Coordinates of C-alpha atoms in Angstrom, one line a residue:
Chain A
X1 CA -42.2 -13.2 12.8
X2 CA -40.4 -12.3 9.7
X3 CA -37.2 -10.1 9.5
X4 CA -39.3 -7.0 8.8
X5 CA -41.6 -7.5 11.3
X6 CA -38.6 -8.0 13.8
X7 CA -37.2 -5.1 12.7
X8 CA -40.3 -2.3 12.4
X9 CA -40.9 -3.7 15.9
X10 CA -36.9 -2.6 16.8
X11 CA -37.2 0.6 15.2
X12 CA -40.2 1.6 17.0
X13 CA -38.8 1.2 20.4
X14 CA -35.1 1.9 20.0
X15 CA -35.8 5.3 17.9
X16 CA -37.4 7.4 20.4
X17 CA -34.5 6.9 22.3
X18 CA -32.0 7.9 19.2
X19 CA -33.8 10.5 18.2
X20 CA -30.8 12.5 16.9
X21 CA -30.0 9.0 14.8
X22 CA -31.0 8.6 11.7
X23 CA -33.3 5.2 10.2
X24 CA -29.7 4.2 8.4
X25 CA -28.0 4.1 11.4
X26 CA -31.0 2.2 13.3
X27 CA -30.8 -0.2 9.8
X28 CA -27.1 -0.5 10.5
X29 CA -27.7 -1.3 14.2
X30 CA -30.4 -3.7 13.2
X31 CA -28.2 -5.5 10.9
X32 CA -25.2 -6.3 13.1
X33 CA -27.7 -7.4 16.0
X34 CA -29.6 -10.0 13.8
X35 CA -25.8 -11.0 12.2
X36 CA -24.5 -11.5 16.0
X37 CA -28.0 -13.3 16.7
X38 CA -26.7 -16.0 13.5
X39 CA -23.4 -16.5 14.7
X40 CA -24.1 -17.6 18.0
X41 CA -26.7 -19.6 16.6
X42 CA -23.9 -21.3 14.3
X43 CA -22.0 -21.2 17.4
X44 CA -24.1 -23.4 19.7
X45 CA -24.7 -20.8 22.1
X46 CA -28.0 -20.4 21.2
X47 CA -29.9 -23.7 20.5
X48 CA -33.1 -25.9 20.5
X49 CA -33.7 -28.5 22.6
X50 CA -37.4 -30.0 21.9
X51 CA -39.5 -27.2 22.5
X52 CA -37.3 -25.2 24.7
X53 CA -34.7 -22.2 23.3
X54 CA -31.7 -22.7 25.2
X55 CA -29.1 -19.5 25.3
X56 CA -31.6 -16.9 24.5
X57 CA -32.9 -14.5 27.4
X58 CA -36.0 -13.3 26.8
X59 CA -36.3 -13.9 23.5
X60 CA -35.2 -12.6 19.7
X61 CA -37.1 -9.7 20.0
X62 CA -35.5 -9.1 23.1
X63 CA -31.8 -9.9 22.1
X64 CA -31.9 -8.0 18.9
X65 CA -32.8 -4.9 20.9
X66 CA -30.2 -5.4 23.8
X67 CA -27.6 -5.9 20.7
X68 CA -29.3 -3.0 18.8
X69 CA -29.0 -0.7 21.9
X70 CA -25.5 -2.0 22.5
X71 CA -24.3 -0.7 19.0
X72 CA -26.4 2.7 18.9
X73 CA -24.5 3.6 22.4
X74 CA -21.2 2.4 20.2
X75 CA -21.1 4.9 17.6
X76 CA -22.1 8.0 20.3
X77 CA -19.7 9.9 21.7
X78 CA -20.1 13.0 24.3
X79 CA -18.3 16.0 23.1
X80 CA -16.3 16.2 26.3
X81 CA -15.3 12.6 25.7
X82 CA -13.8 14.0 22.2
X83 CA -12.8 17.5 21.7
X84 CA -10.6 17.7 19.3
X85 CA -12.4 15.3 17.0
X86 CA -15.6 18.0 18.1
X87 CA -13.9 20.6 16.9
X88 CA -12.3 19.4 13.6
X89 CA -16.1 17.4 12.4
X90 CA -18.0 20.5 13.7
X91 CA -15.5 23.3 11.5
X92 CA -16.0 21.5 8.5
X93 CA -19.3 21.1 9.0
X94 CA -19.8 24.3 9.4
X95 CA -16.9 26.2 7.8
X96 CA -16.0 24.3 4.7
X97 CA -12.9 24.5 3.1
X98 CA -10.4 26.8 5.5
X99 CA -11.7 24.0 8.4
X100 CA -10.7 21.1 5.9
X101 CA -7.1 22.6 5.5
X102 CA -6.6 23.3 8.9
X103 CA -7.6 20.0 9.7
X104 CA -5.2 18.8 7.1
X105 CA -2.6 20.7 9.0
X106 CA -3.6 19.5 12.2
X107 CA -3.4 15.9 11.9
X108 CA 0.0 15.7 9.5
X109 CA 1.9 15.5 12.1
X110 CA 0.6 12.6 13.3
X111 CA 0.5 10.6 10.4
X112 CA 3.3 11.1 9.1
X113 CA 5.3 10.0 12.3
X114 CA 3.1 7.2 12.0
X115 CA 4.5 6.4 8.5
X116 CA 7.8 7.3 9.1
X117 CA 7.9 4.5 12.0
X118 CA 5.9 1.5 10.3
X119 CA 6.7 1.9 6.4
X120 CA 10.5 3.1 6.5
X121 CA 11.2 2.3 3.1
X122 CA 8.6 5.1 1.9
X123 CA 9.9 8.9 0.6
X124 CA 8.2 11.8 2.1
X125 CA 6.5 12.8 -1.1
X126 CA 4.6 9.3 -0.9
X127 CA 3.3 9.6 2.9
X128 CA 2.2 13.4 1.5
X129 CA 0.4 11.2 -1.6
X130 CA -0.9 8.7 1.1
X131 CA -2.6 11.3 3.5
X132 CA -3.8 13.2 1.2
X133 CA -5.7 10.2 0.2
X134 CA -6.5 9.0 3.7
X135 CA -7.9 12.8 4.3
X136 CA -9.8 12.7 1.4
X137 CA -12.2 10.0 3.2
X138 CA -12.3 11.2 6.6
X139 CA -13.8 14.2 4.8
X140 CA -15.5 12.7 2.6
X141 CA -17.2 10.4 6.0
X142 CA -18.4 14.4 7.4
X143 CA -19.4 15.8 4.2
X144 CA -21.5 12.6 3.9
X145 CA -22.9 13.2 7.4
X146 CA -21.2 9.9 8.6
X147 CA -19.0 11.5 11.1
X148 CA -21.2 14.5 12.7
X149 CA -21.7 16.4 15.3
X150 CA -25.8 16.9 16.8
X151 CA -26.9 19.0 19.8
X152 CA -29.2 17.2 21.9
X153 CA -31.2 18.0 25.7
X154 CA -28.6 15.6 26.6
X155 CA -25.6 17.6 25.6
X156 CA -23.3 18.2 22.4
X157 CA -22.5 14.7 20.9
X158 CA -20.6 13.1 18.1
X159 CA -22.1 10.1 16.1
X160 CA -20.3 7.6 13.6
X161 CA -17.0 7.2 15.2
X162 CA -17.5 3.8 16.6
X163 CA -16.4 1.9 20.2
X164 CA -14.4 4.9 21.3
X165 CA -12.6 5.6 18.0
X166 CA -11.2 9.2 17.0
X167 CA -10.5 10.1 14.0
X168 CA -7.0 9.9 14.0
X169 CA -7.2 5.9 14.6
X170 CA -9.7 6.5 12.1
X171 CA -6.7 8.3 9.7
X172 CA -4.6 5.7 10.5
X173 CA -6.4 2.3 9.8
X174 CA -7.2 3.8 6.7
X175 CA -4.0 5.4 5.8
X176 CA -2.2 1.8 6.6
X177 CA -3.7 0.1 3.8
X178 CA -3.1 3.1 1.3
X179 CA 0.8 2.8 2.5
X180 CA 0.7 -0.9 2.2
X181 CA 0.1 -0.5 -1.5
X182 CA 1.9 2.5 -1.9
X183 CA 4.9 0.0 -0.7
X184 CA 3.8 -2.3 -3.8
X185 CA 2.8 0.2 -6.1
X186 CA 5.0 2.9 -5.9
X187 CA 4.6 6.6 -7.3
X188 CA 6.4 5.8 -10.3
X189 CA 4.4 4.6 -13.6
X190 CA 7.1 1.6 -14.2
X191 CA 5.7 -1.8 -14.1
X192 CA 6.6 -3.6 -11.0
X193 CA 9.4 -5.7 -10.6
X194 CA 7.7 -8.7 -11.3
X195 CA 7.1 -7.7 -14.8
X196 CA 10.6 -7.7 -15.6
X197 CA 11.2 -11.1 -14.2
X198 CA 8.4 -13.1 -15.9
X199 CA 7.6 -14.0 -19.4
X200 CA 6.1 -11.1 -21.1
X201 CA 2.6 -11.8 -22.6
X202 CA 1.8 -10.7 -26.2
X203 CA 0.5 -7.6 -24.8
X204 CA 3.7 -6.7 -23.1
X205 CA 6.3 -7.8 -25.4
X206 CA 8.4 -5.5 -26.9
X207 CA 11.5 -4.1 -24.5
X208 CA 10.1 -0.1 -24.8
X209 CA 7.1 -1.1 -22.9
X210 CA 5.0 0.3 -25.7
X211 CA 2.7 -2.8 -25.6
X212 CA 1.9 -1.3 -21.9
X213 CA 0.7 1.9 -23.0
X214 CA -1.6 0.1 -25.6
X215 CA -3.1 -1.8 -23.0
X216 CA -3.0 1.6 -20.5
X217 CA -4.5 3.5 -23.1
X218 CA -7.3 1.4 -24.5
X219 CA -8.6 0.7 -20.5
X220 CA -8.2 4.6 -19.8
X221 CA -10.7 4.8 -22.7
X222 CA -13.1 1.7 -21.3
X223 CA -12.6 3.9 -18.1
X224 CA -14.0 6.7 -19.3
X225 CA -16.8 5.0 -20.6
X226 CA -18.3 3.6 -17.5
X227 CA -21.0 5.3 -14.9
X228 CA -20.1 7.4 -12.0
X229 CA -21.0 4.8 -9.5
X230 CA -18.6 2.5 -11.2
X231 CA -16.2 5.1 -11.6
X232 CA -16.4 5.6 -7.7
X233 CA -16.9 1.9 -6.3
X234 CA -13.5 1.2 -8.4
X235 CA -12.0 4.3 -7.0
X236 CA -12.3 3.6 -3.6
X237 CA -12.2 -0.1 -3.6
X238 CA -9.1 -0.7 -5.2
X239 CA -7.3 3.0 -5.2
X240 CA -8.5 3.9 -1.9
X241 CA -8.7 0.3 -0.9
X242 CA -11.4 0.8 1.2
X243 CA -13.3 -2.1 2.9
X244 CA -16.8 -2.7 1.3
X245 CA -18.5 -1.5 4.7
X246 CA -16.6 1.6 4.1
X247 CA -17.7 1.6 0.6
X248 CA -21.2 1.8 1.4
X249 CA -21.2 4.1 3.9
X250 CA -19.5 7.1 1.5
X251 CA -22.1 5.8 -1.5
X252 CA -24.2 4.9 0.6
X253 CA -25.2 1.6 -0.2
X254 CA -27.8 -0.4 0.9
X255 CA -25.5 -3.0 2.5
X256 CA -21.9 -4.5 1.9
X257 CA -23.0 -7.1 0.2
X258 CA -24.8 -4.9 -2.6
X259 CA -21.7 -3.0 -3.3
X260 CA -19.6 -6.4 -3.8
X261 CA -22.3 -7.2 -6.3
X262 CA -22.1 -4.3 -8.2
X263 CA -18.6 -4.0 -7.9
X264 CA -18.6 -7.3 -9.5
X265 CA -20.6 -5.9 -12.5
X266 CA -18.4 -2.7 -12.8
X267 CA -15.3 -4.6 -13.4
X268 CA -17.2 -7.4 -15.8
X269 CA -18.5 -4.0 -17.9
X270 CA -15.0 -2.6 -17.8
X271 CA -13.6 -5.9 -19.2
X272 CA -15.9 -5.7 -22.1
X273 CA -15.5 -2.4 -22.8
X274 CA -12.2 -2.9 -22.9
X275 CA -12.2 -6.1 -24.8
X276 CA -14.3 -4.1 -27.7
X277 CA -11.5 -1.1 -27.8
X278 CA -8.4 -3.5 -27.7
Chain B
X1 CA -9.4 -10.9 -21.9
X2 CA -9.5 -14.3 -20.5
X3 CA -11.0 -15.0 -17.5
X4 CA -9.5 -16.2 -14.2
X5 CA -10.7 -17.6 -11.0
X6 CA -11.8 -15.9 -7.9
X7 CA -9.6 -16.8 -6.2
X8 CA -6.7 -15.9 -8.6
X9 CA -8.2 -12.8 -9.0
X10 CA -8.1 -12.4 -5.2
X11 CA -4.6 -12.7 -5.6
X12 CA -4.0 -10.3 -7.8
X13 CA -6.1 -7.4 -5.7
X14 CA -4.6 -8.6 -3.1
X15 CA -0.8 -8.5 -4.5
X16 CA -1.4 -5.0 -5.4
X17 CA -2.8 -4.3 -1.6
X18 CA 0.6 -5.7 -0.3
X19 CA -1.5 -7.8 1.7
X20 CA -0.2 -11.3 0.7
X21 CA 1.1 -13.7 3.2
X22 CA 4.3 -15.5 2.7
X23 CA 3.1 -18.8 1.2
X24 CA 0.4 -16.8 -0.6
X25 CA 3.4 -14.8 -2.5
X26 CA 5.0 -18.0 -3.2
X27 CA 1.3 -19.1 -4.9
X28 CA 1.4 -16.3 -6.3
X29 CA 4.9 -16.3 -8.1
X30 CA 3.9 -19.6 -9.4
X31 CA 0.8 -18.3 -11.0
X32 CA 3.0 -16.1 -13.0
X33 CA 4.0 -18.7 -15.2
X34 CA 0.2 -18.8 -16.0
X35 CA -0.8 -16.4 -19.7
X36 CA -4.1 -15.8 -18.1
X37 CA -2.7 -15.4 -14.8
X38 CA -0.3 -12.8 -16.3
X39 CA -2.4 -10.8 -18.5
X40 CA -5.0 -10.4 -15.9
X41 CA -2.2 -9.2 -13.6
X42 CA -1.4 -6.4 -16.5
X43 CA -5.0 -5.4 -16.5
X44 CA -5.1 -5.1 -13.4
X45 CA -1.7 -2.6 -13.0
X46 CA -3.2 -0.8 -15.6
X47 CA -6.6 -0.2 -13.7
X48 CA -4.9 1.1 -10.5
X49 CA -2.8 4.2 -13.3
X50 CA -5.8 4.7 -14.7
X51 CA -7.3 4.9 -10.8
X52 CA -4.6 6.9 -9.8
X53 CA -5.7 9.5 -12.8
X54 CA -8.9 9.5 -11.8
X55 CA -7.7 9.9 -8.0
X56 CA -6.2 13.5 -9.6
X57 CA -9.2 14.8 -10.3
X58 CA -10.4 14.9 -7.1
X59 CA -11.6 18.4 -6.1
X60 CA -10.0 17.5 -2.3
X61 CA -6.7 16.1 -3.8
X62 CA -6.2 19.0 -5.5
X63 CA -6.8 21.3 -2.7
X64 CA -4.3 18.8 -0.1
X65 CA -1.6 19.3 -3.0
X66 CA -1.7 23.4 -2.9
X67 CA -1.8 23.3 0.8
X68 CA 1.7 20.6 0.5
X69 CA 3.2 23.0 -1.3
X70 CA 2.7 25.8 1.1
X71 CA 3.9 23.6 3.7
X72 CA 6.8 22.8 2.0
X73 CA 7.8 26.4 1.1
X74 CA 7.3 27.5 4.7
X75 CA 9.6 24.8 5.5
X76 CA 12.3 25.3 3.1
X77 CA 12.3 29.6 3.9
X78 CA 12.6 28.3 7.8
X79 CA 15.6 26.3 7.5
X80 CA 16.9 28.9 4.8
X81 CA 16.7 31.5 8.1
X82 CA 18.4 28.8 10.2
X83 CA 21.6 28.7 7.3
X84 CA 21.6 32.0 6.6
X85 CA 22.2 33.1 11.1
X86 CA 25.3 30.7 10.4
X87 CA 26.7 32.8 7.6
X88 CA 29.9 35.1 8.9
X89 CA 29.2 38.4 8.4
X90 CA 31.0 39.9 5.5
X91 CA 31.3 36.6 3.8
X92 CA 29.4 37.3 0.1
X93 CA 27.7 34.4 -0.9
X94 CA 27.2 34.3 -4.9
X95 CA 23.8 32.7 -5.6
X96 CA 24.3 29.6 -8.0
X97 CA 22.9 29.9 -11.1
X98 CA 19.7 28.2 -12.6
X99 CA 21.6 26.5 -15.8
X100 CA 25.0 25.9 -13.2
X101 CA 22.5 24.4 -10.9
X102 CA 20.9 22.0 -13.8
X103 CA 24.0 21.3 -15.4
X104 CA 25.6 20.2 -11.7
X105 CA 22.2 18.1 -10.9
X106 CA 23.2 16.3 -14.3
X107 CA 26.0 15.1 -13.7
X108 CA 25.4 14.3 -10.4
X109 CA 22.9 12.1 -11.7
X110 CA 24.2 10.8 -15.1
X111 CA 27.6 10.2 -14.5
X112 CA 27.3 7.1 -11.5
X113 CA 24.4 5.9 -13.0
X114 CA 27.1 5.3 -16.5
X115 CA 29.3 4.2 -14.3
X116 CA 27.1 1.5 -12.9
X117 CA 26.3 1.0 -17.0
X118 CA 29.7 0.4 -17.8
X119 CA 31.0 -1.7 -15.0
X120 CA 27.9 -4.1 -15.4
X121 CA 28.9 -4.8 -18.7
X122 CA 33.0 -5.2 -17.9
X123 CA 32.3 -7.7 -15.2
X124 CA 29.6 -9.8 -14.7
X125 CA 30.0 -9.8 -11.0
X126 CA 28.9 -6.2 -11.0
X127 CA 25.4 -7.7 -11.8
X128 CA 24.6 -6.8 -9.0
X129 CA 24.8 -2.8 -9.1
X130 CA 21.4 -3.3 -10.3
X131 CA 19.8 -5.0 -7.7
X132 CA 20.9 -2.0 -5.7
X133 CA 19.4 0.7 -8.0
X134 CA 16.2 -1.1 -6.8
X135 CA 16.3 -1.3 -2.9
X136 CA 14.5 1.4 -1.0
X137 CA 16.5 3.9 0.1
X138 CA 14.1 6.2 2.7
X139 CA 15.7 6.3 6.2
X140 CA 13.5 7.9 9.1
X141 CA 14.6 9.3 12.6
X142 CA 15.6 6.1 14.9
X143 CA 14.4 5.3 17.7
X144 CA 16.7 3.3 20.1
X145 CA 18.1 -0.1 20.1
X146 CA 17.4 -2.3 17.1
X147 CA 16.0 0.5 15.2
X148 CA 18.5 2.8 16.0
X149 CA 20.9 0.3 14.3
X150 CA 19.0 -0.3 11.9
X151 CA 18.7 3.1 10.4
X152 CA 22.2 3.5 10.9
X153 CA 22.7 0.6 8.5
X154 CA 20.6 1.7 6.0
X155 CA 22.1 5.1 5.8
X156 CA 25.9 3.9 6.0
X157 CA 24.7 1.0 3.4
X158 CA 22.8 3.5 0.6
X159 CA 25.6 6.1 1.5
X160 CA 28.0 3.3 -0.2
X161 CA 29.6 2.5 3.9
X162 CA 29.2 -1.3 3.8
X163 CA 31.9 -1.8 6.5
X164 CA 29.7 0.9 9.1
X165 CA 26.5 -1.2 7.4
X166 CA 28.0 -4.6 8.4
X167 CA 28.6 -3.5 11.7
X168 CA 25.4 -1.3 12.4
X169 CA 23.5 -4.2 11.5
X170 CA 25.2 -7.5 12.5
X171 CA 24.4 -5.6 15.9
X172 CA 20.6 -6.4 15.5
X173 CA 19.3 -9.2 17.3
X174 CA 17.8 -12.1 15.8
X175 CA 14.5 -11.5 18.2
X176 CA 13.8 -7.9 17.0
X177 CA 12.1 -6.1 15.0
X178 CA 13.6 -5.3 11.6
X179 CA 16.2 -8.2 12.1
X180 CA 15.3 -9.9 8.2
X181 CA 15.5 -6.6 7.1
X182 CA 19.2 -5.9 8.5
X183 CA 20.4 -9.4 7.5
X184 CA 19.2 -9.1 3.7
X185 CA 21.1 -5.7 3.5
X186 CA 23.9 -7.4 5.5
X187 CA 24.2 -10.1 2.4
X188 CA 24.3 -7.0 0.0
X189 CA 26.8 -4.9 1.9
X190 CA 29.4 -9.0 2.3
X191 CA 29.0 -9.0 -1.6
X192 CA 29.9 -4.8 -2.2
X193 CA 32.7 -5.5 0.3
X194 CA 34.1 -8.3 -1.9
X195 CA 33.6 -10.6 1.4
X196 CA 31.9 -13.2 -1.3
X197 CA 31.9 -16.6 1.2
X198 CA 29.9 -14.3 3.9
X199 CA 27.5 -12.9 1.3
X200 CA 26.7 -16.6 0.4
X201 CA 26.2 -17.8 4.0
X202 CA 24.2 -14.8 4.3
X203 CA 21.8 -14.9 1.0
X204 CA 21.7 -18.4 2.4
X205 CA 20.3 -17.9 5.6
X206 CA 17.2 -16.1 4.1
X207 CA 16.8 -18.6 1.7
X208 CA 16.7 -21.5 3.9
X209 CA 14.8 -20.0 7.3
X210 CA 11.5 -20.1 5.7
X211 CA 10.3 -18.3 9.2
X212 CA 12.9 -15.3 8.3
X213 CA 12.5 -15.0 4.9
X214 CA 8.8 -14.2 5.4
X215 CA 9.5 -11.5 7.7
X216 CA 11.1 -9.7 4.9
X217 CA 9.8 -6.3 4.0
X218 CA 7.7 -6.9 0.5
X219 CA 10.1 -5.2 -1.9
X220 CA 12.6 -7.7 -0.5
X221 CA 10.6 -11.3 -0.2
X222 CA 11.6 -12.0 -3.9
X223 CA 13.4 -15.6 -3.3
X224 CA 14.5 -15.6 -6.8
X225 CA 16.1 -11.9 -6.6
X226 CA 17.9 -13.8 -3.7
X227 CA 19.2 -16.4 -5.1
X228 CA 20.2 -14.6 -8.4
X229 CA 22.5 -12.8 -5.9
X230 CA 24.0 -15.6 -4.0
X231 CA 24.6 -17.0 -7.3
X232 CA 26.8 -13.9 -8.2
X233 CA 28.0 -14.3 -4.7
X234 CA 29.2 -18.2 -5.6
X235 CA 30.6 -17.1 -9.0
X236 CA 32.6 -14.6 -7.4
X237 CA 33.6 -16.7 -4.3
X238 CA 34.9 -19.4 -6.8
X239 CA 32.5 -21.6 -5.7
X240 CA 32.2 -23.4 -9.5
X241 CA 30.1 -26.2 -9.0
X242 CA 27.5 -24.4 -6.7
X243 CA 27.3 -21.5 -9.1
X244 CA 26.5 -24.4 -11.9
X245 CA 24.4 -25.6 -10.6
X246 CA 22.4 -22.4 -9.8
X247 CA 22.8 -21.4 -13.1
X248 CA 21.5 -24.7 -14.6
X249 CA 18.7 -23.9 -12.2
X250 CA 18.3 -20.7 -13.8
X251 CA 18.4 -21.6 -17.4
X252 CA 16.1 -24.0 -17.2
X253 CA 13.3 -22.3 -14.8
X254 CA 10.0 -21.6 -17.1
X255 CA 10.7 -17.6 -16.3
X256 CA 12.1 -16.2 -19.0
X257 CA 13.5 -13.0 -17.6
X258 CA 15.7 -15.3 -15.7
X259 CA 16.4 -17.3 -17.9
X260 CA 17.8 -14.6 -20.6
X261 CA 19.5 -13.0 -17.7
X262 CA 21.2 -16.4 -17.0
X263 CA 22.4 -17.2 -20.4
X264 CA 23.7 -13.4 -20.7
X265 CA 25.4 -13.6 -17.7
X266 CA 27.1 -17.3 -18.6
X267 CA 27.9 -15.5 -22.4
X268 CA 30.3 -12.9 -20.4
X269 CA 31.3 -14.7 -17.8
X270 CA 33.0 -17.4 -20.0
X271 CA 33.9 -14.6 -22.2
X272 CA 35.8 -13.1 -19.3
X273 CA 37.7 -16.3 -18.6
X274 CA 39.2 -16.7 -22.3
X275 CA 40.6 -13.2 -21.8

């Protein structure tokens, strides 16, 4: 059987029992399944030995689905398992931007405190900077239907926040990152330290910095010059420094794998672009 | 725009992520030596302003900023109640003015920072001063313990206490969290307190516990920022022949800001000896 064949196969008997997924999702589920079905393969657990499979119980039809079904059950959530994160998904859902600022409100708090107690060296006006930013893809994950809430015969549920996350650990692992660059990159537009203490290039080597702003200027031009889907990958990949998973699921991409590759082809057309301006 | 490896462009992504491991910064600080290396390094810094631009535009981010700056007016108008209910009645308070409130913030900011200017170029030793204009200075509520005294030596040390600082943080473990952190300040707060042998020791624990150094917060794990300052820490502790032979070290080293910075700081100080 071929991947496909696998995989319409999956679909048809995993779906009527997700009904309130979509066929991403069931894609998604598909796709880690068949990946864990590899890697115990290159493991050893799962092996052949003459005509025999050895490891594999029934068979891969039957272990991509128990692995399929395993994931589809990760990424629901009952509503009275979840609340708060209910409440917050459904208002801005529903209600738009008085939801998203109460929301805002609501979860400051917490992140801040977080901030405050692992990044000590960082001013109050950058954690502000940093969850605004973190914020700005939780709700961009419910605006893009990522995060939702669904009503179902089997009760009110939440889909997307996986293995029992909320979306304040949700906040969190990708507020972290932001801060660990925001501890390398700070607010201000001065080079970093390590400019100052290595041999300045041709590009940077007059004392005013003005060989900076040449370079600054002429890739804010090569910027401006690219697609939006560039625009965006670079955004969130390196600004945002969101993972490529996380990448396609708020462009939604057809896998990881495609956004590296286009990522890839972004930066090379920004390069020339910029090459041609400078 | 030359290119680079993967791998060095890993690096770079991954410098600006603050995600580099110890021996991966030390790579890393060796690539700078590299044009290429360098220039793609500058690109790259340049992207993330023109990404951070970009990030303005965003129809959220601007609707996160407003909503800041309601919550930091709320905040401000609460604690101004909370002054205000400490006021004695009859006392008449005369609101400063805008320009008097300007003009003060000048000074308040101008005049150290000249000071700083001038002392740096009177004595050498004073070097240093800068290094200090470029630690992090955010403190946050402490906990207990360790972090208690930790925070309690970062506020005595940026509030210019280095004898509270010594002892706030000598008091930190060497199992506990936040203990490279307290020891690199510790070296700063020997050398401001003139107790120049102790700074060196100090500077030269971190340099020499490879374990320790790693643990440093990022803005910190600079081993040549370190060992610029133990060398102002041997020059001032009279240690001649270990500050020559940092300084040869220095003057020779393929980094340039270093090595201008060196031959500077040699110009004065044997200028400040023939006086």
């Amino acid at each position: 059987m071929s991947n496909k064949e696998y995989y319409l196969e999956f679909e048809k008997t995993l779906q009527p029992a997700f009904t309130f997924l979509n066929g991403e999702e069931l894609l998604s589920a598909f796709d880690n399944a068949f990946k864990t079905l590899c890697k115990e393969v290159e493991a050893g657990k799962i092996s052949v030995d003459g005509e025999a499979v050895k490891g594999l119980n029934p068979s891969v039809q039957g272990f991509l689905m128990s692995k399929g079904e395993q994931y589809l059950k990760s990424i629901v959530q009952r509503k009275e398992e979840n609340e708060e994160d209910f409440e917050i998904i459904r208002s801005v859902q529903e209600d738009g931007e008085k939801a998203i600022l109460k929301a805002y409100r609501d979860l400051r708090d917490y992140f801040f405190s977080f901030a405050a107690g692992n990044f000590s060296s960082i001013g109050e006006e950058n954690i502000a900077d940093v969850f605004q930013d973190a914020m700005i893809v939780v709700i961009e994950y419910i605006q893009k239907g990522k995060f939702r809430v669904v009503d179902t015969d089997e009760g009110r549920l939440i889909i997307g926040l996986r293995n029992g996350a909320t979306i304040r650990t949700f906040l969190v692992s990708v507020g972290k990152r932001m801060l660990q660059k925001e501890w390398k990159f700070p607010e201000t537009a001065t080079p970093p330290e390590e400019f100052k203490d290595v041999a300045p290039s041709a590009a940077a080597s007059d004392e005013s910095g003005a060989g900076q702003e040449i370079v600054y200027s002429a890739l804010e031009k090569a910027f401006s010059q690219l697609g939006k889907k560039c625009k965006q990958i670079l955004l969130y990949k390196y600004w945002f420094t969101l993972s490529m998973k996380e990448i396609r699921d708020i462009l939604d991409y057809k896998s990881p794998g495609a956004v590296r590759t286009q990522k890839s082809r972004c930066i090379d057309d920004l390069k020339e672009i910029f090459n041609r301006l400078k | 725009m030359k290119q680079i490896n993967e791998h060095e462009q890993d690096l770079i992504e991954r410098y600006f992520e603050g995600a580099l491991s110890g021996p991966e910064r030390k790579e890393f600080d060796r690539s700078l030596d590299d044009p290429n290396f360098r220039e793609a390094m500058e690109f790259h810094y340049n992207l993330l302003r023109v990404l951070k631009k970009e990030r303005d535009r965003h129809p959220l981010k601007q609707l996160f900023r407003e909503e800041e700056k309601k919550i930091a007016g709320t905040a401000r108008q609460e604690s101004g109640k909370k002054t205000g209910a400490k006021i004695p009645q009859g006392v008449r308070i005369r609101p400063i003015r805008r320009w008097m409130a300007v003009a003060a913030s000048v000074i308040i900011l101008v005049i150290p920072a000249y000071f700083i200017y001038l002392n740096s170029i009177d004595d050498p030793r004073s070097a240093l001063a800068q290094e200090f204009l470029e630690l992090p200075r955010r403190s946050v509520q402490a906990g207990g313990g360790a972090a208690a005294n930790l925070e309690q030596g970062k506020d005595a040390f940026f509030n210019g206490d280095y004898s509270l600082a010594i002892k706030s943080l000598e008091g930190i473990p060497p199992n506990q969290e936040g203990y490279a952190e307290a020891r690199i300040l510790t070296a700063y707060a020997f050398f401001k307190k003139e107790q120049y042998p102790d700074a060196v020791a100090t500077f030269g624990q971190l340099l020499k516990d490879e374990e320790l150094f790693i643990q440093l917060p990022d803005r910190y794990r600079d081993q040549k920022q370190i060992r610029w300052a133990r060398m102002l820490a041997y020059y001032a502790a009279g240690q001649t022949a270990e500050y020559q032979s940092e300084m040869d070290y220095f003057q020779s080293v393929g980094d340039m800001f270093y090595r201008n910075k060196a031959v500077e700081f040699q110009r004065r100080a044997e200028g400040g000896e023939e006086q």
